mmCIF file of C-alpha atoms in Angstrom:
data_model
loop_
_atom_site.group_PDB
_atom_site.id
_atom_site.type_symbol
_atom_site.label_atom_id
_atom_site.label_comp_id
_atom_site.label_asym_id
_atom_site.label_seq_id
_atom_site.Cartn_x
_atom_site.Cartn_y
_atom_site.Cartn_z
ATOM 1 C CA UNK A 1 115.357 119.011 123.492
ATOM 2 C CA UNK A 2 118.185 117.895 125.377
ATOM 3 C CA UNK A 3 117.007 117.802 129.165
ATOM 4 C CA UNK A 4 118.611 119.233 131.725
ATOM 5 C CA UNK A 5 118.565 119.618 135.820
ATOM 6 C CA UNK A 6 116.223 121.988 137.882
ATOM 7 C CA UNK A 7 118.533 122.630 140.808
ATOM 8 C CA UNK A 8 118.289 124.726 144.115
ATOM 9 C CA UNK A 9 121.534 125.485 145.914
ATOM 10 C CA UNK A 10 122.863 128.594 147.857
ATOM 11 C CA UNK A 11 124.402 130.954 145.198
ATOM 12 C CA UNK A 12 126.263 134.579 145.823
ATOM 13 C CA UNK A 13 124.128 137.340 146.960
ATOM 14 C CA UNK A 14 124.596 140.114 144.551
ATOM 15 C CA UNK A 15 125.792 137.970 141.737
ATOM 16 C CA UNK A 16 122.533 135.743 140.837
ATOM 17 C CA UNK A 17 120.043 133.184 142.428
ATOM 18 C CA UNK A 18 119.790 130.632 139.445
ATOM 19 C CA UNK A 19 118.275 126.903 139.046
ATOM 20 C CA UNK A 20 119.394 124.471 135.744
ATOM 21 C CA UNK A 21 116.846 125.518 133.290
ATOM 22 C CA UNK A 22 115.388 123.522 130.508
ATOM 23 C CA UNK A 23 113.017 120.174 130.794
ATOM 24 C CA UNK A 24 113.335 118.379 134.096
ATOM 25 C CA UNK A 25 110.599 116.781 134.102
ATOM 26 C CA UNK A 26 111.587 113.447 135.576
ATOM 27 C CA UNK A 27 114.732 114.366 137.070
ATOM 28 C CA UNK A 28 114.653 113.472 140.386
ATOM 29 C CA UNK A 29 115.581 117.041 141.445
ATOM 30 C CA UNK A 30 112.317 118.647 140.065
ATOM 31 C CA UNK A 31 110.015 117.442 142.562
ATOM 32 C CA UNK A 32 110.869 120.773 144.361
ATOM 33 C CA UNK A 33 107.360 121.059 144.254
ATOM 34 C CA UNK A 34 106.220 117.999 145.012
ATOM 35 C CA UNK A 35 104.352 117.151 148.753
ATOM 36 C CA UNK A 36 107.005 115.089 149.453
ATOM 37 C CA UNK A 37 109.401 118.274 149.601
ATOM 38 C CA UNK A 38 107.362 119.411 152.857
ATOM 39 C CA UNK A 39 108.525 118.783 156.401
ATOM 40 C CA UNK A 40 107.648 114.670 157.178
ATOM 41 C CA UNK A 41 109.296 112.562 159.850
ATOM 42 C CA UNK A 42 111.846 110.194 159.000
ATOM 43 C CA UNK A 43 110.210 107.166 156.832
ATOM 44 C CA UNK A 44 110.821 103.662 158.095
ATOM 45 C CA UNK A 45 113.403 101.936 155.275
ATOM 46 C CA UNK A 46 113.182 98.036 154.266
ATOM 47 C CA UNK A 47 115.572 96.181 152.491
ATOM 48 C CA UNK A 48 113.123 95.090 149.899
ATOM 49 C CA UNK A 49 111.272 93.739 147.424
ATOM 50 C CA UNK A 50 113.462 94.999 144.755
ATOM 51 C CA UNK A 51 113.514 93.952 141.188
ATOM 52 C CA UNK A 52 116.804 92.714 139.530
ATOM 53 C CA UNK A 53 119.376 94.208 137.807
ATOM 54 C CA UNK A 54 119.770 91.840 135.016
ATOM 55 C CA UNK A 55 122.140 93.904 132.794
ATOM 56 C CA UNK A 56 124.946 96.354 134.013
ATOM 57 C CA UNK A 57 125.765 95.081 136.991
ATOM 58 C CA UNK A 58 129.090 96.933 137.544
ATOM 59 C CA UNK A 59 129.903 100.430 138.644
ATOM 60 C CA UNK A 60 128.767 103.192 136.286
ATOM 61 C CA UNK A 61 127.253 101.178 133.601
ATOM 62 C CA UNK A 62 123.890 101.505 132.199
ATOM 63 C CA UNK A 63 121.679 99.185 134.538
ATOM 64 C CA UNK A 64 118.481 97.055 132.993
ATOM 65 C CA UNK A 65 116.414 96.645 135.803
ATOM 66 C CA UNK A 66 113.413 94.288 135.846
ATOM 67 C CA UNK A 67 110.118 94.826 136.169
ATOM 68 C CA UNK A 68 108.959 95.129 140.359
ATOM 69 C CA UNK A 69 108.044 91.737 141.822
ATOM 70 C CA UNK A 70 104.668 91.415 142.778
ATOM 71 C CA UNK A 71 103.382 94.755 145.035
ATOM 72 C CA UNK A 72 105.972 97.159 146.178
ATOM 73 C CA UNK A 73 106.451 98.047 149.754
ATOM 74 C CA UNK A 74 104.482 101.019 151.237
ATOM 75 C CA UNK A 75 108.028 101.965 152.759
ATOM 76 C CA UNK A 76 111.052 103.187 151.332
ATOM 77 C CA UNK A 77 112.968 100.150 150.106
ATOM 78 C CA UNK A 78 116.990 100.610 149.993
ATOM 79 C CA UNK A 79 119.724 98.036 148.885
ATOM 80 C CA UNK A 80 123.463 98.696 148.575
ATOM 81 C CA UNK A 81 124.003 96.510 145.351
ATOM 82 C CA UNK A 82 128.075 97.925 145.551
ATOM 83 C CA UNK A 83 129.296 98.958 148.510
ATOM 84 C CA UNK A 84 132.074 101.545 147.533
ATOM 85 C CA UNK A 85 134.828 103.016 150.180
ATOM 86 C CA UNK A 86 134.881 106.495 149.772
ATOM 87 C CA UNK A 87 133.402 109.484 151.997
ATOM 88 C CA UNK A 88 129.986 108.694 153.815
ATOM 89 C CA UNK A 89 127.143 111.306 152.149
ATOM 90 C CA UNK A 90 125.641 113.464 154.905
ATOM 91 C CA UNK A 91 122.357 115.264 154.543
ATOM 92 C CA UNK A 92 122.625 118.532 152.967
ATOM 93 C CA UNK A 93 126.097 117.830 150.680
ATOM 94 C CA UNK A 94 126.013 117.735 147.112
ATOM 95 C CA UNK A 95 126.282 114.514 145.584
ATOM 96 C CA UNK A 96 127.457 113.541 141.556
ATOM 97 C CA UNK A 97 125.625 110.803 140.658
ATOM 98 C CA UNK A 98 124.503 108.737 137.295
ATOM 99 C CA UNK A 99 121.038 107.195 137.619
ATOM 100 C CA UNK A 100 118.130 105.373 135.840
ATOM 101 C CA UNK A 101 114.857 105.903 137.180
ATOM 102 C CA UNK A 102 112.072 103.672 136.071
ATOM 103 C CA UNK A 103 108.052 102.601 136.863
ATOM 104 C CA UNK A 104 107.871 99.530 139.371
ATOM 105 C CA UNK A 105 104.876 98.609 137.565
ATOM 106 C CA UNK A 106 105.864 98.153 134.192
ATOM 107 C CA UNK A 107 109.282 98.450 134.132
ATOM 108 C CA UNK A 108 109.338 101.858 132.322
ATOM 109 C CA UNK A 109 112.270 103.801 132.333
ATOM 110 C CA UNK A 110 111.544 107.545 132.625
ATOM 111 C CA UNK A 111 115.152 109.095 132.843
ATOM 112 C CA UNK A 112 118.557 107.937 132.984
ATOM 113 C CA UNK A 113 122.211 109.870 133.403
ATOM 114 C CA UNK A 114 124.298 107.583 131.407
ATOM 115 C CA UNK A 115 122.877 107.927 128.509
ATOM 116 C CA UNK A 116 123.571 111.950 128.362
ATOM 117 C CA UNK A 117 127.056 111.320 129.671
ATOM 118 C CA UNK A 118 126.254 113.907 132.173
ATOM 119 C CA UNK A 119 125.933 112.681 136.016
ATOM 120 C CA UNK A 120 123.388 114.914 138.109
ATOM 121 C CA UNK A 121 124.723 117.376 140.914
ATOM 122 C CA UNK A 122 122.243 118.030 143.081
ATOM 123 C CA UNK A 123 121.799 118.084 147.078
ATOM 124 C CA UNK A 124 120.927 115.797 149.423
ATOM 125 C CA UNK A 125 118.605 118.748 151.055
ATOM 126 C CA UNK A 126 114.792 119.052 151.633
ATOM 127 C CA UNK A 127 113.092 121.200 149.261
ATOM 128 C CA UNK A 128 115.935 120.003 146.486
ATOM 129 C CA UNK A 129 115.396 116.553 145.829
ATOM 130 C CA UNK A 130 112.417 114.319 146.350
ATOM 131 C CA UNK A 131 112.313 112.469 150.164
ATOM 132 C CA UNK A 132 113.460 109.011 149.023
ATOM 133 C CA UNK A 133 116.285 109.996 147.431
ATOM 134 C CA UNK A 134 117.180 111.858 150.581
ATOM 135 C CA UNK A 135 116.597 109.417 153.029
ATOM 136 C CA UNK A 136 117.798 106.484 151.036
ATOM 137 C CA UNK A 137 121.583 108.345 150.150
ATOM 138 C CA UNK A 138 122.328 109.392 153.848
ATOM 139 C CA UNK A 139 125.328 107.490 154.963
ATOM 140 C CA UNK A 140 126.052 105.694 152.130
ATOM 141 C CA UNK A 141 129.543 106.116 151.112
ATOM 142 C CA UNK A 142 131.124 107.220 147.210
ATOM 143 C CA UNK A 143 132.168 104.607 144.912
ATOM 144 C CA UNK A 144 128.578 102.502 145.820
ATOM 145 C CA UNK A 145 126.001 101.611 143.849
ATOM 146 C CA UNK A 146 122.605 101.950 146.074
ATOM 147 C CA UNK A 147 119.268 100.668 144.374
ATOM 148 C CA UNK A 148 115.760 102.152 146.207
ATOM 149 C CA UNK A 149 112.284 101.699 145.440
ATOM 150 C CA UNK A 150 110.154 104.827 146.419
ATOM 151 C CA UNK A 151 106.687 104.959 147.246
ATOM 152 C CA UNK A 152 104.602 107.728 146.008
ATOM 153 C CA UNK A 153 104.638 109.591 149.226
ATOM 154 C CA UNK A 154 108.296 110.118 149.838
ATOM 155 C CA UNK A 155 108.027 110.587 145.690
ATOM 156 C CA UNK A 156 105.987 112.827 143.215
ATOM 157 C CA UNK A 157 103.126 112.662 145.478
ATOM 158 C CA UNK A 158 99.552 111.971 144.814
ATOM 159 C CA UNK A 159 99.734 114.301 141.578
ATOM 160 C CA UNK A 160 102.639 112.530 140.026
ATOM 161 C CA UNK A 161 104.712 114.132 137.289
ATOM 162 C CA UNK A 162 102.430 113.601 134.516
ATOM 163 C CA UNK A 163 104.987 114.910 132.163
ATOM 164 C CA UNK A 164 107.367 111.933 132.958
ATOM 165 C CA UNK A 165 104.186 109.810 132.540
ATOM 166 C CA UNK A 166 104.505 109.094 136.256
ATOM 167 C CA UNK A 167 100.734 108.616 138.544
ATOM 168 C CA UNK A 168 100.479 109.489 141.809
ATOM 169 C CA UNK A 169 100.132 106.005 142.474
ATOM 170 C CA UNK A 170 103.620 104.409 141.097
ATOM 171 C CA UNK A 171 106.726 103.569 142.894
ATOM 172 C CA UNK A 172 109.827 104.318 141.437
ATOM 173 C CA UNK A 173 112.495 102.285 141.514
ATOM 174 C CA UNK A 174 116.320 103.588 140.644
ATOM 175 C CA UNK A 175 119.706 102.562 140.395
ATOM 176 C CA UNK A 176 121.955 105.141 141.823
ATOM 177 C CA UNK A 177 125.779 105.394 140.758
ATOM 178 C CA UNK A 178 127.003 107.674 144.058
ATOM 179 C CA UNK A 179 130.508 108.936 142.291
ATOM 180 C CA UNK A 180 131.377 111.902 144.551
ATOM 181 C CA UNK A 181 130.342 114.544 147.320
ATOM 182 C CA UNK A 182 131.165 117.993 148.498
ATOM 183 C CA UNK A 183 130.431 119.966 151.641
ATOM 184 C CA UNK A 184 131.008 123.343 152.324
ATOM 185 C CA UNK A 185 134.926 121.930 153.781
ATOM 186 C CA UNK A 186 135.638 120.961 150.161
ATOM 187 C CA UNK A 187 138.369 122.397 148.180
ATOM 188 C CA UNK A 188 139.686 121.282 144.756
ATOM 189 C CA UNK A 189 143.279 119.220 144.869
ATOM 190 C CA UNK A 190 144.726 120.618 141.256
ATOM 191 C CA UNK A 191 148.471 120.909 140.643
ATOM 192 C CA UNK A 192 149.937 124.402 141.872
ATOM 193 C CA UNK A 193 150.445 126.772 138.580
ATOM 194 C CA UNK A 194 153.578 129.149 138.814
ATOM 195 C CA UNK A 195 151.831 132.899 139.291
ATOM 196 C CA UNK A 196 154.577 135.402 138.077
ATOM 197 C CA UNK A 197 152.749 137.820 136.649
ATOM 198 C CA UNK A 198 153.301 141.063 139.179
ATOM 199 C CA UNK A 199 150.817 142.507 137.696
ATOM 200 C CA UNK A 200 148.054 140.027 138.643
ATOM 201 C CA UNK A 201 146.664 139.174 141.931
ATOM 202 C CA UNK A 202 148.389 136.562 144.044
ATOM 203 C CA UNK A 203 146.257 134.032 144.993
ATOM 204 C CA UNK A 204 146.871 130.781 147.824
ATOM 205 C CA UNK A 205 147.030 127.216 147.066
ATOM 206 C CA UNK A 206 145.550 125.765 150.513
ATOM 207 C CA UNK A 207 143.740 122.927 150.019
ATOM 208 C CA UNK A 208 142.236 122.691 153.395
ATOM 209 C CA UNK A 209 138.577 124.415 152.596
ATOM 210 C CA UNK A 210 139.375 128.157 153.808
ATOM 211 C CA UNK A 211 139.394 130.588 151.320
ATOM 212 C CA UNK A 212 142.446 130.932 149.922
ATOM 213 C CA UNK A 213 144.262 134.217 150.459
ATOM 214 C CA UNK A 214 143.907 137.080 147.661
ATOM 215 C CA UNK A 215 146.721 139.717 147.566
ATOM 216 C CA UNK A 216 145.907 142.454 144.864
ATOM 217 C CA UNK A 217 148.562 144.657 143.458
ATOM 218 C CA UNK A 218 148.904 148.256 144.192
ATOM 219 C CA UNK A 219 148.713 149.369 140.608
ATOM 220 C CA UNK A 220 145.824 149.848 137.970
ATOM 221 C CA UNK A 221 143.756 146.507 136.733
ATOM 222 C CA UNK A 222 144.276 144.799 133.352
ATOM 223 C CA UNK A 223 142.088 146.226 130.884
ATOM 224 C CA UNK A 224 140.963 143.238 129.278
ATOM 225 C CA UNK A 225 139.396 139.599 130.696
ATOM 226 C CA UNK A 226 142.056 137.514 132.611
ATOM 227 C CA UNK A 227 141.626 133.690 133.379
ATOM 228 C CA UNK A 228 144.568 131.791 134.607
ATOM 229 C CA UNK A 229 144.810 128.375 136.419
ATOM 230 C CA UNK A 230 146.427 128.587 140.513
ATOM 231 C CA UNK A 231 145.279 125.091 140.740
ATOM 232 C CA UNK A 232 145.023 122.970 137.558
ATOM 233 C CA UNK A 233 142.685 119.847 138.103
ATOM 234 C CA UNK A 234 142.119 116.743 135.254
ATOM 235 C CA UNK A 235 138.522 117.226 134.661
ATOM 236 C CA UNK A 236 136.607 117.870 131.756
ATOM 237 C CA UNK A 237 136.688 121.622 130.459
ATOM 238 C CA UNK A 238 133.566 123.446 131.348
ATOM 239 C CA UNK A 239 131.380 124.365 128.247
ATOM 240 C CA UNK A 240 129.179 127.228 128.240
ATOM 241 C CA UNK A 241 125.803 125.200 128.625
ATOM 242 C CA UNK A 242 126.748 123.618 131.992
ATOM 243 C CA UNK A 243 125.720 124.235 135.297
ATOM 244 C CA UNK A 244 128.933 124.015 137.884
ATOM 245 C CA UNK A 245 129.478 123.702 141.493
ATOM 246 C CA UNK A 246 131.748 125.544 143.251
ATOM 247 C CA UNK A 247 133.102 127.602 145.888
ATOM 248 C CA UNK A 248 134.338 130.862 145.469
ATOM 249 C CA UNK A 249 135.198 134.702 146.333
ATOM 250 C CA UNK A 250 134.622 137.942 144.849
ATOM 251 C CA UNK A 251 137.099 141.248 145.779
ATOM 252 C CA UNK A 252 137.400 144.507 144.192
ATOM 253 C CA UNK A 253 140.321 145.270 142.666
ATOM 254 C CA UNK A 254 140.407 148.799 144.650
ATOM 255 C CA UNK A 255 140.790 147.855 148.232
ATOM 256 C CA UNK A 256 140.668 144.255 147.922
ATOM 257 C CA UNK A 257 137.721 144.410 149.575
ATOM 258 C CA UNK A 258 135.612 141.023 149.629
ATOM 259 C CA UNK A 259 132.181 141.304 148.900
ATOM 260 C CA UNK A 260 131.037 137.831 148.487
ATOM 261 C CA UNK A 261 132.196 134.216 149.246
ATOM 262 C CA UNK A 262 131.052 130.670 150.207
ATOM 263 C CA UNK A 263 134.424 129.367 151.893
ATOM 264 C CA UNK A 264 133.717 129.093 155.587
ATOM 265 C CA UNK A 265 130.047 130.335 154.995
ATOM 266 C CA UNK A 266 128.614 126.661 155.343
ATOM 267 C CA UNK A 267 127.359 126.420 151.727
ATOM 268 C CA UNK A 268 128.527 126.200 147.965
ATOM 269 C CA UNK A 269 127.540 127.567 145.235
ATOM 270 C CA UNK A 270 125.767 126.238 141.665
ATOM 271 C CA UNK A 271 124.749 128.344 138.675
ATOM 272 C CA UNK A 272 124.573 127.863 135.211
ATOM 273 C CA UNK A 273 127.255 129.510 133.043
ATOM 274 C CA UNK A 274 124.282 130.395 130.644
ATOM 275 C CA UNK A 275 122.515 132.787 133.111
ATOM 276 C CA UNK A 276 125.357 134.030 134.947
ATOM 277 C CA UNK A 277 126.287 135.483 131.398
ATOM 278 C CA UNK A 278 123.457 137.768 131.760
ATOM 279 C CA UNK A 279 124.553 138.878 135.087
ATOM 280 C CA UNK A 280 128.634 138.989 135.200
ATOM 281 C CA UNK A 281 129.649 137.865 131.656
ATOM 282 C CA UNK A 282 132.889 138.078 132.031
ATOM 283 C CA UNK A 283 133.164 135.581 135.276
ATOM 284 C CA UNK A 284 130.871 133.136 132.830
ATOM 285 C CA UNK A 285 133.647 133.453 129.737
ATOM 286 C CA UNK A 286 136.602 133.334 132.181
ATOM 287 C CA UNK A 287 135.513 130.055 133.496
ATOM 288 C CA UNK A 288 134.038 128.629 130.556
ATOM 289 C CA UNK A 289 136.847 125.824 129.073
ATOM 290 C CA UNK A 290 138.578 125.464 132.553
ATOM 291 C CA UNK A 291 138.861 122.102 133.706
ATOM 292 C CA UNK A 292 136.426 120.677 136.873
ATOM 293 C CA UNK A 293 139.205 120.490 139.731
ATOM 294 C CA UNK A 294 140.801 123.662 139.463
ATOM 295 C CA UNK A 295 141.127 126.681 141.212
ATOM 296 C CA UNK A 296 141.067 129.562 138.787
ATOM 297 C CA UNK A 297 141.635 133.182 139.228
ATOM 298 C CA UNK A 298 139.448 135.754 136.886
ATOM 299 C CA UNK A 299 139.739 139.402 136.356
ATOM 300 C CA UNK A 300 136.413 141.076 135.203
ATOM 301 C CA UNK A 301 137.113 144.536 133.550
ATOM 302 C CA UNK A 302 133.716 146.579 134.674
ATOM 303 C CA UNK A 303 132.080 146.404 131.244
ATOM 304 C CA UNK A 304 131.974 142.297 132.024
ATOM 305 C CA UNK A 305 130.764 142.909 135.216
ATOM 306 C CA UNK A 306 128.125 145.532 136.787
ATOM 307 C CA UNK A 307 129.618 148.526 134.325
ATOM 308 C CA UNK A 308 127.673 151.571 136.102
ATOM 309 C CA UNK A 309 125.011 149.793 137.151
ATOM 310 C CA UNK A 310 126.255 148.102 140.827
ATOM 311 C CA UNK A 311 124.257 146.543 143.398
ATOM 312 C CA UNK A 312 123.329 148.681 145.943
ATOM 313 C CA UNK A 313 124.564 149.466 149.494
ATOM 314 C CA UNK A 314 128.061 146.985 148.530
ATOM 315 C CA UNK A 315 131.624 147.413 147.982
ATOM 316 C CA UNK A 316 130.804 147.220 144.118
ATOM 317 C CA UNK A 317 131.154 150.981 142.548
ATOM 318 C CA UNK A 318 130.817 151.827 139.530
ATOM 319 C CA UNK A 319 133.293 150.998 137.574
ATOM 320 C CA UNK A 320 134.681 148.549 139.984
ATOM 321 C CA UNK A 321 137.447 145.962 138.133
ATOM 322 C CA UNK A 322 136.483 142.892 140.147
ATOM 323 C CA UNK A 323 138.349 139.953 141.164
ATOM 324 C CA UNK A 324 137.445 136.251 141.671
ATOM 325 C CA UNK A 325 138.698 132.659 142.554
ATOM 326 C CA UNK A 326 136.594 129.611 142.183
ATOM 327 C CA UNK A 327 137.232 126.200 143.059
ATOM 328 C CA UNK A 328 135.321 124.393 140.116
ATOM 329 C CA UNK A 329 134.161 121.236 141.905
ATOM 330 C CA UNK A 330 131.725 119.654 139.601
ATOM 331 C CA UNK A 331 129.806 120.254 136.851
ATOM 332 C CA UNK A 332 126.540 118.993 134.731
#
């Protein structure tokens, strides 16, 4: 099977609370459960020993890393290999990333990102990520290639992960690609798409992180699914198994009253299009083959959405036609 990412992120309330599904085993985002997720102080970081990178040496290629010199260091070990010019990471912001993680010992590689053609979203937030990721990424800036050796502590802990046939006493050493990150300020930068149907909702094209203004029409909602770009971006087009990140809004049609959104809440949002089916299909099929880096508006008819079954104490009624706008950041 085809692994995939756990991930924890801030998601809608009354829409879904959802994590990547599927085996994560040595993703660096499934020690959720590790001891290193608890609260520690901040480790003390060395610049080595690190082993080589003898193949892959450039940006976004597949590394081959060599086996760990000698005895790793009981601290976290952190190298910039590339130093790339693009926006410092801050603690808590997502980062896209490819990897390879491998054992210092032997020189075992447990899980890579290039090889799946699918770079990990995940954030830089304790509880989400194991400890040396999250110390070692903190101002480091996109476009850089950062490699770290972990110690066990500020790793899988004393259990390990035997699934990823990692001991509680191994160090880990990766090679991190850091290709992009988004805080709760970001905002796709797609090319405006002419809205001149009056019979849709109008939607703004501010780029600036503030939810963009919804006007809906005084008249009765379309009857069927709508999906149309307001921002077009040049990303890949979703598919239905990925997991996206995003910011977004929800309204009902009658009203326009918003019920949920993450602009200017301080967080994002990440669920997979899979289980969000099972919750408001039509927002999963309306965004499904949109491209990441557009802002899209979707109309959910009510049998797509809650039907007669709302969540309590909300704007939602039943039979509410509701109304969304999502900035599709990334995607894995």
């Amino acid at each position: 099977m085809r692994r995939r990412s756990l991930l924890l992120a801030a998601v809608p309330a009354g829409l879904v609370t959802l994590a990547g599904c599927g085996d994560d085993s040595s993703d660096p985002s499934s020690a959720v459960a590790s001891p290193s997720a608890s609260a520690s102080p901040p480790p003390k970081i060395v610049e080595g020993p690190l082993p080589a990178i003898t193949a892959g040496r450039r940006f976004g290629e597949k590394p081959t890393v060599a086996k760990g010199p000698g005895t790793p260091s009981k601290n976290l070990a952190v190298r910039t290999v590339i130093a790339g010019g693009g926006r410092t990471v801050a603690e808590n912001e997502f980062i896209r990333a490819d990897y390879l993680g491998q054992i210092w010992d032997t020189g075992k590689v447990f899980d890579n990102s290039y090889d799946r053609k699918r770079p990990l979203v995940m954030q830089l937030a304790q509880g989400s990520i194991i400890d040396g990721w999250r110390y070692a990424l903190q101002g480091k800036r996109t476009g850089s290639r950062v490699q770290i050796a972990v110690p066990p502590a500020l790793g899988y802990g004393e259990g390990g992960n035997p699934k990823a046939g990692i001991k509680g006493t191994d160090t880990l050493v990766f090679v991190i690609d850091l290709i992009e990150s988004f805080n709760s300020k970001s905002s796709v930068k797609g090319t405006p798409v002419p809205q001149t149907d009056a019979a849709l909702p109008k939607v703004g094209t501010g780029t600036d992180g503030g939810a963009p203004k919804v006007t809906v029409p005084q008249a009765a909602p379309p009857k069927k699914l709508v999906s149309r770009y307001v921002l077009e971006g040049d990303g890949p087009e979703l598919k239905a198994d990925q997991t996206l990140l995003c910011q977004f809004q929800g309204l009902v049609w009658d009203g326009g009253k918003t019920f949920e959104r993450t602009y200017g809440s301080g967080r994002l949002s990440q669920f997979s299009l899979q289980q969000m089916r099972e919750v408001v299909k039509g927002l999963a099929q309306g965004l499904t083959g949109k491209k990441v880096g557009s802002r899209v508006l979707i109309v959910v008819p009510p049998e797509l959405a809650y039907g007669d079954k709302p969540p309590g104490g909300g704007a939602i009624k039943k039979g509410s036609t509701l109304v969304f706008t999502v900035d599709i950041l990334a995607a894995m």
